[in-house]
Short mmCIF file of C-alpha atoms in Angstrom, two decimals:
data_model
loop_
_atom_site.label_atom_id
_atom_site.label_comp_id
_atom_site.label_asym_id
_atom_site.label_seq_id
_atom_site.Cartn_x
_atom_site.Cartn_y
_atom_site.Cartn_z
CA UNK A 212 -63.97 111.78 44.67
CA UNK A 213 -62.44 110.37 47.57
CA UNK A 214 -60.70 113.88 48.33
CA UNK A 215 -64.24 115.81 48.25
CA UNK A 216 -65.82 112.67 50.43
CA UNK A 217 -63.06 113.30 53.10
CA UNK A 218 -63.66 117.58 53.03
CA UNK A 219 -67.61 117.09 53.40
CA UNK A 220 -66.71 114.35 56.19
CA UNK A 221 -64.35 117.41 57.79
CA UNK A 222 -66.54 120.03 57.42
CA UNK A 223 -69.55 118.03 58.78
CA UNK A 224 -67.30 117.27 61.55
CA UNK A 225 -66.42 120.88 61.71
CA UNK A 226 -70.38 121.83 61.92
CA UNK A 227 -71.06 119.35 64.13
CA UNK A 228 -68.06 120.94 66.76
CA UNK A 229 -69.15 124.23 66.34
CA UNK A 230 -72.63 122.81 66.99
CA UNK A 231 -71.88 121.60 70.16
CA UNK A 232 -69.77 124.76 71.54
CA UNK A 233 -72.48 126.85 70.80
CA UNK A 234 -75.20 125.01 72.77
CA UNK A 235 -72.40 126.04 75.74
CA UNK A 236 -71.91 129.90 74.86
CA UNK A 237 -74.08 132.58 76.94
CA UNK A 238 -75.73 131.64 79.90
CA UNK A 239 -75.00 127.79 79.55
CA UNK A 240 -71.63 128.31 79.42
CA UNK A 241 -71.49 130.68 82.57
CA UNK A 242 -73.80 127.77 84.62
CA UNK A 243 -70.94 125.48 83.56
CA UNK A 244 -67.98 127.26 84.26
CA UNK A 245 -69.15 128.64 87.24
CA UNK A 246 -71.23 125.24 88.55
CA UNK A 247 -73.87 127.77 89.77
CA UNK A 248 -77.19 129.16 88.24
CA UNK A 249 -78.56 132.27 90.06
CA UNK A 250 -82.34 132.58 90.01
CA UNK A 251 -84.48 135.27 91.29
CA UNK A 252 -86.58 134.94 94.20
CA UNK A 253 -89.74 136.89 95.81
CA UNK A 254 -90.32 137.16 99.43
CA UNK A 255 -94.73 137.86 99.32
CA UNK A 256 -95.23 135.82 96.14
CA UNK A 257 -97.47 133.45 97.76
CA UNK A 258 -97.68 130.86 96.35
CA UNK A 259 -95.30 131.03 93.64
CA UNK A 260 -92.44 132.39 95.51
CA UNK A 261 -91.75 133.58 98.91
CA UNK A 262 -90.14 133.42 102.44
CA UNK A 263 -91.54 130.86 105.04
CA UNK A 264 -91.79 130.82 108.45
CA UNK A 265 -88.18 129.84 108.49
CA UNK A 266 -87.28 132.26 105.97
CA UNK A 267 -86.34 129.60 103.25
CA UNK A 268 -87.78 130.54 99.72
CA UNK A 269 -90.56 128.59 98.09
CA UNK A 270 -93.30 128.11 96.21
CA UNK A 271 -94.76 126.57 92.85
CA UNK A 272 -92.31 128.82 90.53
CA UNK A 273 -89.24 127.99 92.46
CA UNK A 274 -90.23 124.09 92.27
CA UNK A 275 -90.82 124.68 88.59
CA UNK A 276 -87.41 126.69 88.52
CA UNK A 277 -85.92 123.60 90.18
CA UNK A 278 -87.07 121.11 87.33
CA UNK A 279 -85.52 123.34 85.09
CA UNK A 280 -81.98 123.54 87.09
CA UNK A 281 -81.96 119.39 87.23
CA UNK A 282 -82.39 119.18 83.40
CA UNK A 283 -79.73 121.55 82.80
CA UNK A 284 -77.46 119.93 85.00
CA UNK A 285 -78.19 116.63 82.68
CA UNK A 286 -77.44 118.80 79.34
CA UNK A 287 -74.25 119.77 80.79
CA UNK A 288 -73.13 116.82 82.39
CA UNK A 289 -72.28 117.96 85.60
CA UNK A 290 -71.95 115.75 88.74
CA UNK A 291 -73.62 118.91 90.90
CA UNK A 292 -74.76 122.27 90.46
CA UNK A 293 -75.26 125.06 93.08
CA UNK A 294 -78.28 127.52 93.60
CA UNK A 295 -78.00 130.68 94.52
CA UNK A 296 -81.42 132.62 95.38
CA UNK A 297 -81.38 136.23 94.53
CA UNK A 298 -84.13 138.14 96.17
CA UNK A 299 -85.59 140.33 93.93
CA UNK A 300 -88.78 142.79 93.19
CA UNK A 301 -91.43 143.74 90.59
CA UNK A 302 -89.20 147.00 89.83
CA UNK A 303 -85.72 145.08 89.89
CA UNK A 304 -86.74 141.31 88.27
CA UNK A 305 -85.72 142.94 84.66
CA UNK A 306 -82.66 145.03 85.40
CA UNK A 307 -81.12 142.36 87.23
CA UNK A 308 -81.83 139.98 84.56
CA UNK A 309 -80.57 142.13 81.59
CA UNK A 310 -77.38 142.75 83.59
CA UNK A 311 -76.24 139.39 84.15
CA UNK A 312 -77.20 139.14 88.13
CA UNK A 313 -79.94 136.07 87.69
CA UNK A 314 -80.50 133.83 85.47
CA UNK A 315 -83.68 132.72 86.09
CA UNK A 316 -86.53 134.42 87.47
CA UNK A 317 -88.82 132.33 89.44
CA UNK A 318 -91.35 134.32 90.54
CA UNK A 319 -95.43 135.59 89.90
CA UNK A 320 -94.02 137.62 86.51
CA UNK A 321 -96.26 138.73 83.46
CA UNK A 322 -95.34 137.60 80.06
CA UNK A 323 -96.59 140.12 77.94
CA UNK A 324 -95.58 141.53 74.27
CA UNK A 325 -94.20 144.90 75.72
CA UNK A 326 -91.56 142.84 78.45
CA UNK A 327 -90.87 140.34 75.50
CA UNK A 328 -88.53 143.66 73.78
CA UNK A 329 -86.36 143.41 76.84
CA UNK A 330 -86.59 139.52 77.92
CA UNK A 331 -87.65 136.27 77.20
CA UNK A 332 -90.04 134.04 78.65
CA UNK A 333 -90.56 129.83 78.98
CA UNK A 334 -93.64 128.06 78.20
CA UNK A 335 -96.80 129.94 80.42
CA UNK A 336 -96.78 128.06 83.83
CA UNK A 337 -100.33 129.84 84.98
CA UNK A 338 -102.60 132.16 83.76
CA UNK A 339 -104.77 134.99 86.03
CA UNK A 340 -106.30 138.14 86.15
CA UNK A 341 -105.81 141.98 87.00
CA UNK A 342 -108.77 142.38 89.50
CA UNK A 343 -109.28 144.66 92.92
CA UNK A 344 -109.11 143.73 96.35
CA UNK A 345 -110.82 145.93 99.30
CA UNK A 346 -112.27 145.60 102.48
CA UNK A 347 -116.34 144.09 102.50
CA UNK A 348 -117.26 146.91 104.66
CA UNK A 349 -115.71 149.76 101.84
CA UNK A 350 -119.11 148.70 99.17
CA UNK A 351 -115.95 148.34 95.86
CA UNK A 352 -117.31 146.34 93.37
CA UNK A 353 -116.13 147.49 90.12
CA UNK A 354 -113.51 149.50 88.61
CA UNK A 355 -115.87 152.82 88.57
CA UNK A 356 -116.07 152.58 92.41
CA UNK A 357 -112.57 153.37 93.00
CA UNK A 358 -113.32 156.94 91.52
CA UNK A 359 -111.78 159.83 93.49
CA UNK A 360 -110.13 157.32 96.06
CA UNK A 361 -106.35 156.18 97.22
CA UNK A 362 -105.51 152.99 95.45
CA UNK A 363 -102.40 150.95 95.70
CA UNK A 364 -100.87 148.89 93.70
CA UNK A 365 -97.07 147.80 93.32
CA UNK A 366 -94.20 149.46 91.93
CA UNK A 367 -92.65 147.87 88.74
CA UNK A 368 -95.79 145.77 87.48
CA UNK A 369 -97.75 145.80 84.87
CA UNK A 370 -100.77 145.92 87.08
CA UNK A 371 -99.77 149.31 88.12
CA UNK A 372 -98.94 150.65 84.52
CA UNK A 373 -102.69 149.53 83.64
CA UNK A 374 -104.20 151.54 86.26
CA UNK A 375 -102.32 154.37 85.87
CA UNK A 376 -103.81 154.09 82.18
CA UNK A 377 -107.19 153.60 83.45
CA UNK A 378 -107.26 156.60 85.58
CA UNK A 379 -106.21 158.68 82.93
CA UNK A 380 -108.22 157.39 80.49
CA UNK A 381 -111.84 157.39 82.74
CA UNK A 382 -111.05 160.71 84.50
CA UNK A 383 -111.13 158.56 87.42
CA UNK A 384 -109.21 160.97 89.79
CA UNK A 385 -107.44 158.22 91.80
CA UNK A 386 -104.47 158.81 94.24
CA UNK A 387 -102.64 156.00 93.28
CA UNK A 388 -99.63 154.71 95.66
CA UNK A 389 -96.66 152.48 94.85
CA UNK A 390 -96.13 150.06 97.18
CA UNK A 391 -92.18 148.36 97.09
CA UNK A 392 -93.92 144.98 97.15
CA UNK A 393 -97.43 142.40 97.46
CA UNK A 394 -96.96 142.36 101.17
CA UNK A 395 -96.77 146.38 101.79
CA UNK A 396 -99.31 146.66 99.57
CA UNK A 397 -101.59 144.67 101.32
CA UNK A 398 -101.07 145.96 104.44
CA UNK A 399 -102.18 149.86 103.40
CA UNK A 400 -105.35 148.43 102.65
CA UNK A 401 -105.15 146.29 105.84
CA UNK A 402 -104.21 149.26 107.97
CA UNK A 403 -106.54 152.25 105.79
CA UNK A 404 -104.04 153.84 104.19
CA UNK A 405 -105.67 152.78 101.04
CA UNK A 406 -109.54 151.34 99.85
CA UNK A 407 -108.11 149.18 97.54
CA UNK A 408 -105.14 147.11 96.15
CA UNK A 409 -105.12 146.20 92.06
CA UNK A 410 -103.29 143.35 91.36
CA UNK A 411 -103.24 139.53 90.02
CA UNK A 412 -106.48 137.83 91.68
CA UNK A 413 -103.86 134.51 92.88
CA UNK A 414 -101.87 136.82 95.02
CA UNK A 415 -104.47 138.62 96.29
CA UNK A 416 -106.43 135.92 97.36
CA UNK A 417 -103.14 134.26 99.03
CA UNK A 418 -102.50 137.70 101.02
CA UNK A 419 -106.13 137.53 101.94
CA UNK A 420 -105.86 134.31 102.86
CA UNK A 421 -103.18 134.48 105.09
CA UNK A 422 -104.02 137.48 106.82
CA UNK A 423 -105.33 138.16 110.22
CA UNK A 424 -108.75 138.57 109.04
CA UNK A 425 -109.47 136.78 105.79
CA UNK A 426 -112.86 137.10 105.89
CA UNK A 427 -112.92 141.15 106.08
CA UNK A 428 -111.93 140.96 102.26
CA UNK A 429 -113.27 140.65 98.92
CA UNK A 430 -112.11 140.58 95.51
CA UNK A 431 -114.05 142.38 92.32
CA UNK A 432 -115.70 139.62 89.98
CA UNK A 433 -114.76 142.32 87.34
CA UNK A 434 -111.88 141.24 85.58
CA UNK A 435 -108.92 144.28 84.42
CA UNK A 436 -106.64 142.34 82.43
CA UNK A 437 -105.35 138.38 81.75
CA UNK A 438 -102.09 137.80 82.86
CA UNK A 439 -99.98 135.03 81.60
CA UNK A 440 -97.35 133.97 84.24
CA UNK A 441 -94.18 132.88 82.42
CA UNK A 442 -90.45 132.33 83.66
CA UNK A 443 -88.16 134.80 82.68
CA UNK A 444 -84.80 134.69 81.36
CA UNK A 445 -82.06 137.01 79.49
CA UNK A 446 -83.55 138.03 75.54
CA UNK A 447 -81.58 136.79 73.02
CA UNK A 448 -79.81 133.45 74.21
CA UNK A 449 -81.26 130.90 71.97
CA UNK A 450 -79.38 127.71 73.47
CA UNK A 451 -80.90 128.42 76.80
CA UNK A 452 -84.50 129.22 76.21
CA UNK A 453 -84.30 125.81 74.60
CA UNK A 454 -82.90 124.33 77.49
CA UNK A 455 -85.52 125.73 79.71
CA UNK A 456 -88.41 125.99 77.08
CA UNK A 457 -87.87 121.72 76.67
CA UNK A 458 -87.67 121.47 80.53
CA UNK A 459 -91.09 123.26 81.32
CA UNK A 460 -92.50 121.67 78.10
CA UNK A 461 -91.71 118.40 79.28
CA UNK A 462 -92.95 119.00 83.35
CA UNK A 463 -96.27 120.27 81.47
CA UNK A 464 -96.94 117.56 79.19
CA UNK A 465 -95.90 114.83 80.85
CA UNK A 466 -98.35 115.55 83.89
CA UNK A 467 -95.60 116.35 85.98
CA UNK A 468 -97.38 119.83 86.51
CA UNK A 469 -100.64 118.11 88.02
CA UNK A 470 -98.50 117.18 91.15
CA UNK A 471 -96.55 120.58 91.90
CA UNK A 472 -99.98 122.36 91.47
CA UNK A 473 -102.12 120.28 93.82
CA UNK A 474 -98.76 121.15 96.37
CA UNK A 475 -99.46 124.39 96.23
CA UNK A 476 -103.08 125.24 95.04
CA UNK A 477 -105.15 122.33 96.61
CA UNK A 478 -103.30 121.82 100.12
CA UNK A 479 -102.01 123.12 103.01
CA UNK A 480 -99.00 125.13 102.44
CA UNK A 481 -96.59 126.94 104.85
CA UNK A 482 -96.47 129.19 106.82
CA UNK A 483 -100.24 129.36 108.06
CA UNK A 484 -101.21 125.31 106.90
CA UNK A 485 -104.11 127.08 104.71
CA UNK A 486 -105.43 125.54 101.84
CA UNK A 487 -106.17 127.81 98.92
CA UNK A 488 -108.25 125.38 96.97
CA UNK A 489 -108.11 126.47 93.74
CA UNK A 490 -108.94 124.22 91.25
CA UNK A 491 -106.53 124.43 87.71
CA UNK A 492 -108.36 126.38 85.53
CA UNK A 493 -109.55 125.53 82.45
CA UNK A 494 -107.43 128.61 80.52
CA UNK A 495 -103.92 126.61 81.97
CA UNK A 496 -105.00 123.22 81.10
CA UNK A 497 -105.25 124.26 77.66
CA UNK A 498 -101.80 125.66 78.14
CA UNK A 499 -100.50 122.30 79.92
CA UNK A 500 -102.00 120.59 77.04
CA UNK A 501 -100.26 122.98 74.23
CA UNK A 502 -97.13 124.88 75.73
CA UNK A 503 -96.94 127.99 74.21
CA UNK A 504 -94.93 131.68 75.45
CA UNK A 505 -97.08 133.68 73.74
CA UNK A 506 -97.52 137.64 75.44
CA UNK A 507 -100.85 138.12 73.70
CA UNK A 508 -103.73 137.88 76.52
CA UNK A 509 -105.84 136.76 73.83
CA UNK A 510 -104.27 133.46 73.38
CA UNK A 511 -104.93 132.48 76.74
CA UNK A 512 -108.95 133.95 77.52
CA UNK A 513 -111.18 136.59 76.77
CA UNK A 514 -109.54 139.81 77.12
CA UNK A 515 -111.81 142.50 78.97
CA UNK A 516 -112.76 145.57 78.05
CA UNK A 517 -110.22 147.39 80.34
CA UNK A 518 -107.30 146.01 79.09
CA UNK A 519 -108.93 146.09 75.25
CA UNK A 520 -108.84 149.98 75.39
CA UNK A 521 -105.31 150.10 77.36
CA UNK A 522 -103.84 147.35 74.54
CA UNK A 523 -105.51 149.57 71.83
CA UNK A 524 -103.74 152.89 72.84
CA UNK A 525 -100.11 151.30 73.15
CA UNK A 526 -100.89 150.73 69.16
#
């Protein structure tokens, strides 16, 4: 008896051990023998993560990102840990994740069902929508409007994969450009190289913003798509979307959010001083109130039409 109360105690022991080395295999246990964690960064993010006037990266993500990096740094008791910012873009955030370059990626990135077979994704952080942005004087109102004309949109996202869909689909007859980032985008619409520029309705209305003439612009009240923002880390590497699923839990329910949002949504923020005042909408409080990574648009809002047809042919 006293034999087979010893082997349990040494096997418990044993599970316990192997317990505790496996919350330090993967990614944890490169941050800890390395002291460094690698996240990637976006230069025309604004405001979730981009290059200031003093070309230091920031932004709600990367604070977000931060919160995460401290509570890691608890879990693995160490006394400091360094972090490296890797720039990267819409058509290199996944390949550099999947290949070991970042670890996290702090940025203005889609969680959706198709990106969830290649990575993983923490608790939703903010949710927006697919909509167009075009110049007052051009008369673009809805989707149908854009018939026959250059559009741009930017290479790697999942904006751009819906309105290549789109065209197809409506026998629109767009000429649709890739642009390498937000920023070059913007500025073919800017400059007339194109009528209008698809993309998340946040970052449009932050290039808008913060452009030489804001009030030249307007964005469609028709909606593409939802689009559930999410921080994005390597598939398969259960001990660390724990790690970083607790730490984004915890900054969400804990109210901690309310204070990095009203940073960067309700005040002046670098490099202009312009206030984007924009309230948190009622589709992230229910997600601050009850985390949850989920890709499906549906969990998050009413899905519109457009993106209903382009969800129903990827099935």
């Amino acid at each position: 008896m006293k034999f087979s109360k010893l082997l349990g105690a040494l096997i418990g022991a044993g599970l316990i051990a192997g317990a505790a080395q496996a919350q330090e295999t993967g990614t944890l246990k490169k941050i800890k023998d390395t002291g460094t964690i690698t996240i990637g960064v976006r230069d025309s993010s604004i405001p979730f993560s981009y290059l200031d006037d003093k070309q230091s990266y920031q932004g709600y993500s990367i604070d977000l990102c931060l919160k995460v990096v401290t509570s890691i740094q608890k879990q693995l008791g160490l006394g400091a840990l360094s972090v490296k910012m890797n720039p990267v873009t819409s058509a290199t955030r996944i390949p550099l994740m999947a290949n070991g370059t970042i670890d996290l990626e702090c940025g203005s990135t889609t969680n959706n069902v198709e990106r969830q077979k290649q990575v993983s994704f923490a608790p939703t952080t903010f949710v927006t929508a697919n909509r167009i942005l075009s110049k007052k004087s051009s008369g673009i109102k809805v989707l149908a409007d854009l018939k026959g004309k250059t559009v741009v949109s930017t290479s790697g996202t999942s904006n751009l994969k819906q309105l290549t869909t789109l065209n197809v689909d409506q026998n629109l007859g767009m000429n649709i450009l890739p642009a390498k980032d937000h920023a070059e985008a913007f500025l073919m619409v800017e400059t007339g190289r194109a009528v209008a520029f698809v993309m998340d309705d946040i970052l449009l209305a932050s290039l808008a913003a913060n452009s030489k003439a804001p009030t030249d612009y307007e964005i469609s009240k028709e909606a593409l798509s939802v689009e559930p923002y999410g921080i994005m880390m390597r598939k398969d590497d259960a001990a660390f979307k724990k790690a970083v699923d607790t730490a984004i839990s915890n900054v969400l329910t804990s109210g901690d959010v309310n204070r990095i949002y009203y940073k960067w949504f309700q005040q002046p923020i670098p490099p202009k001083g312009i206030n984007l005042n924009i309230p948190m909408s009622e589709q992230l409080k229910a997600v601050v109130a009850k985390p949850t990574d989920s890709g499906e648009p549906s969990a998050y809002a009413a899905v519109p039409e457009a993106q209903k047809a382009v969800l129903k042919k990827k099935k």
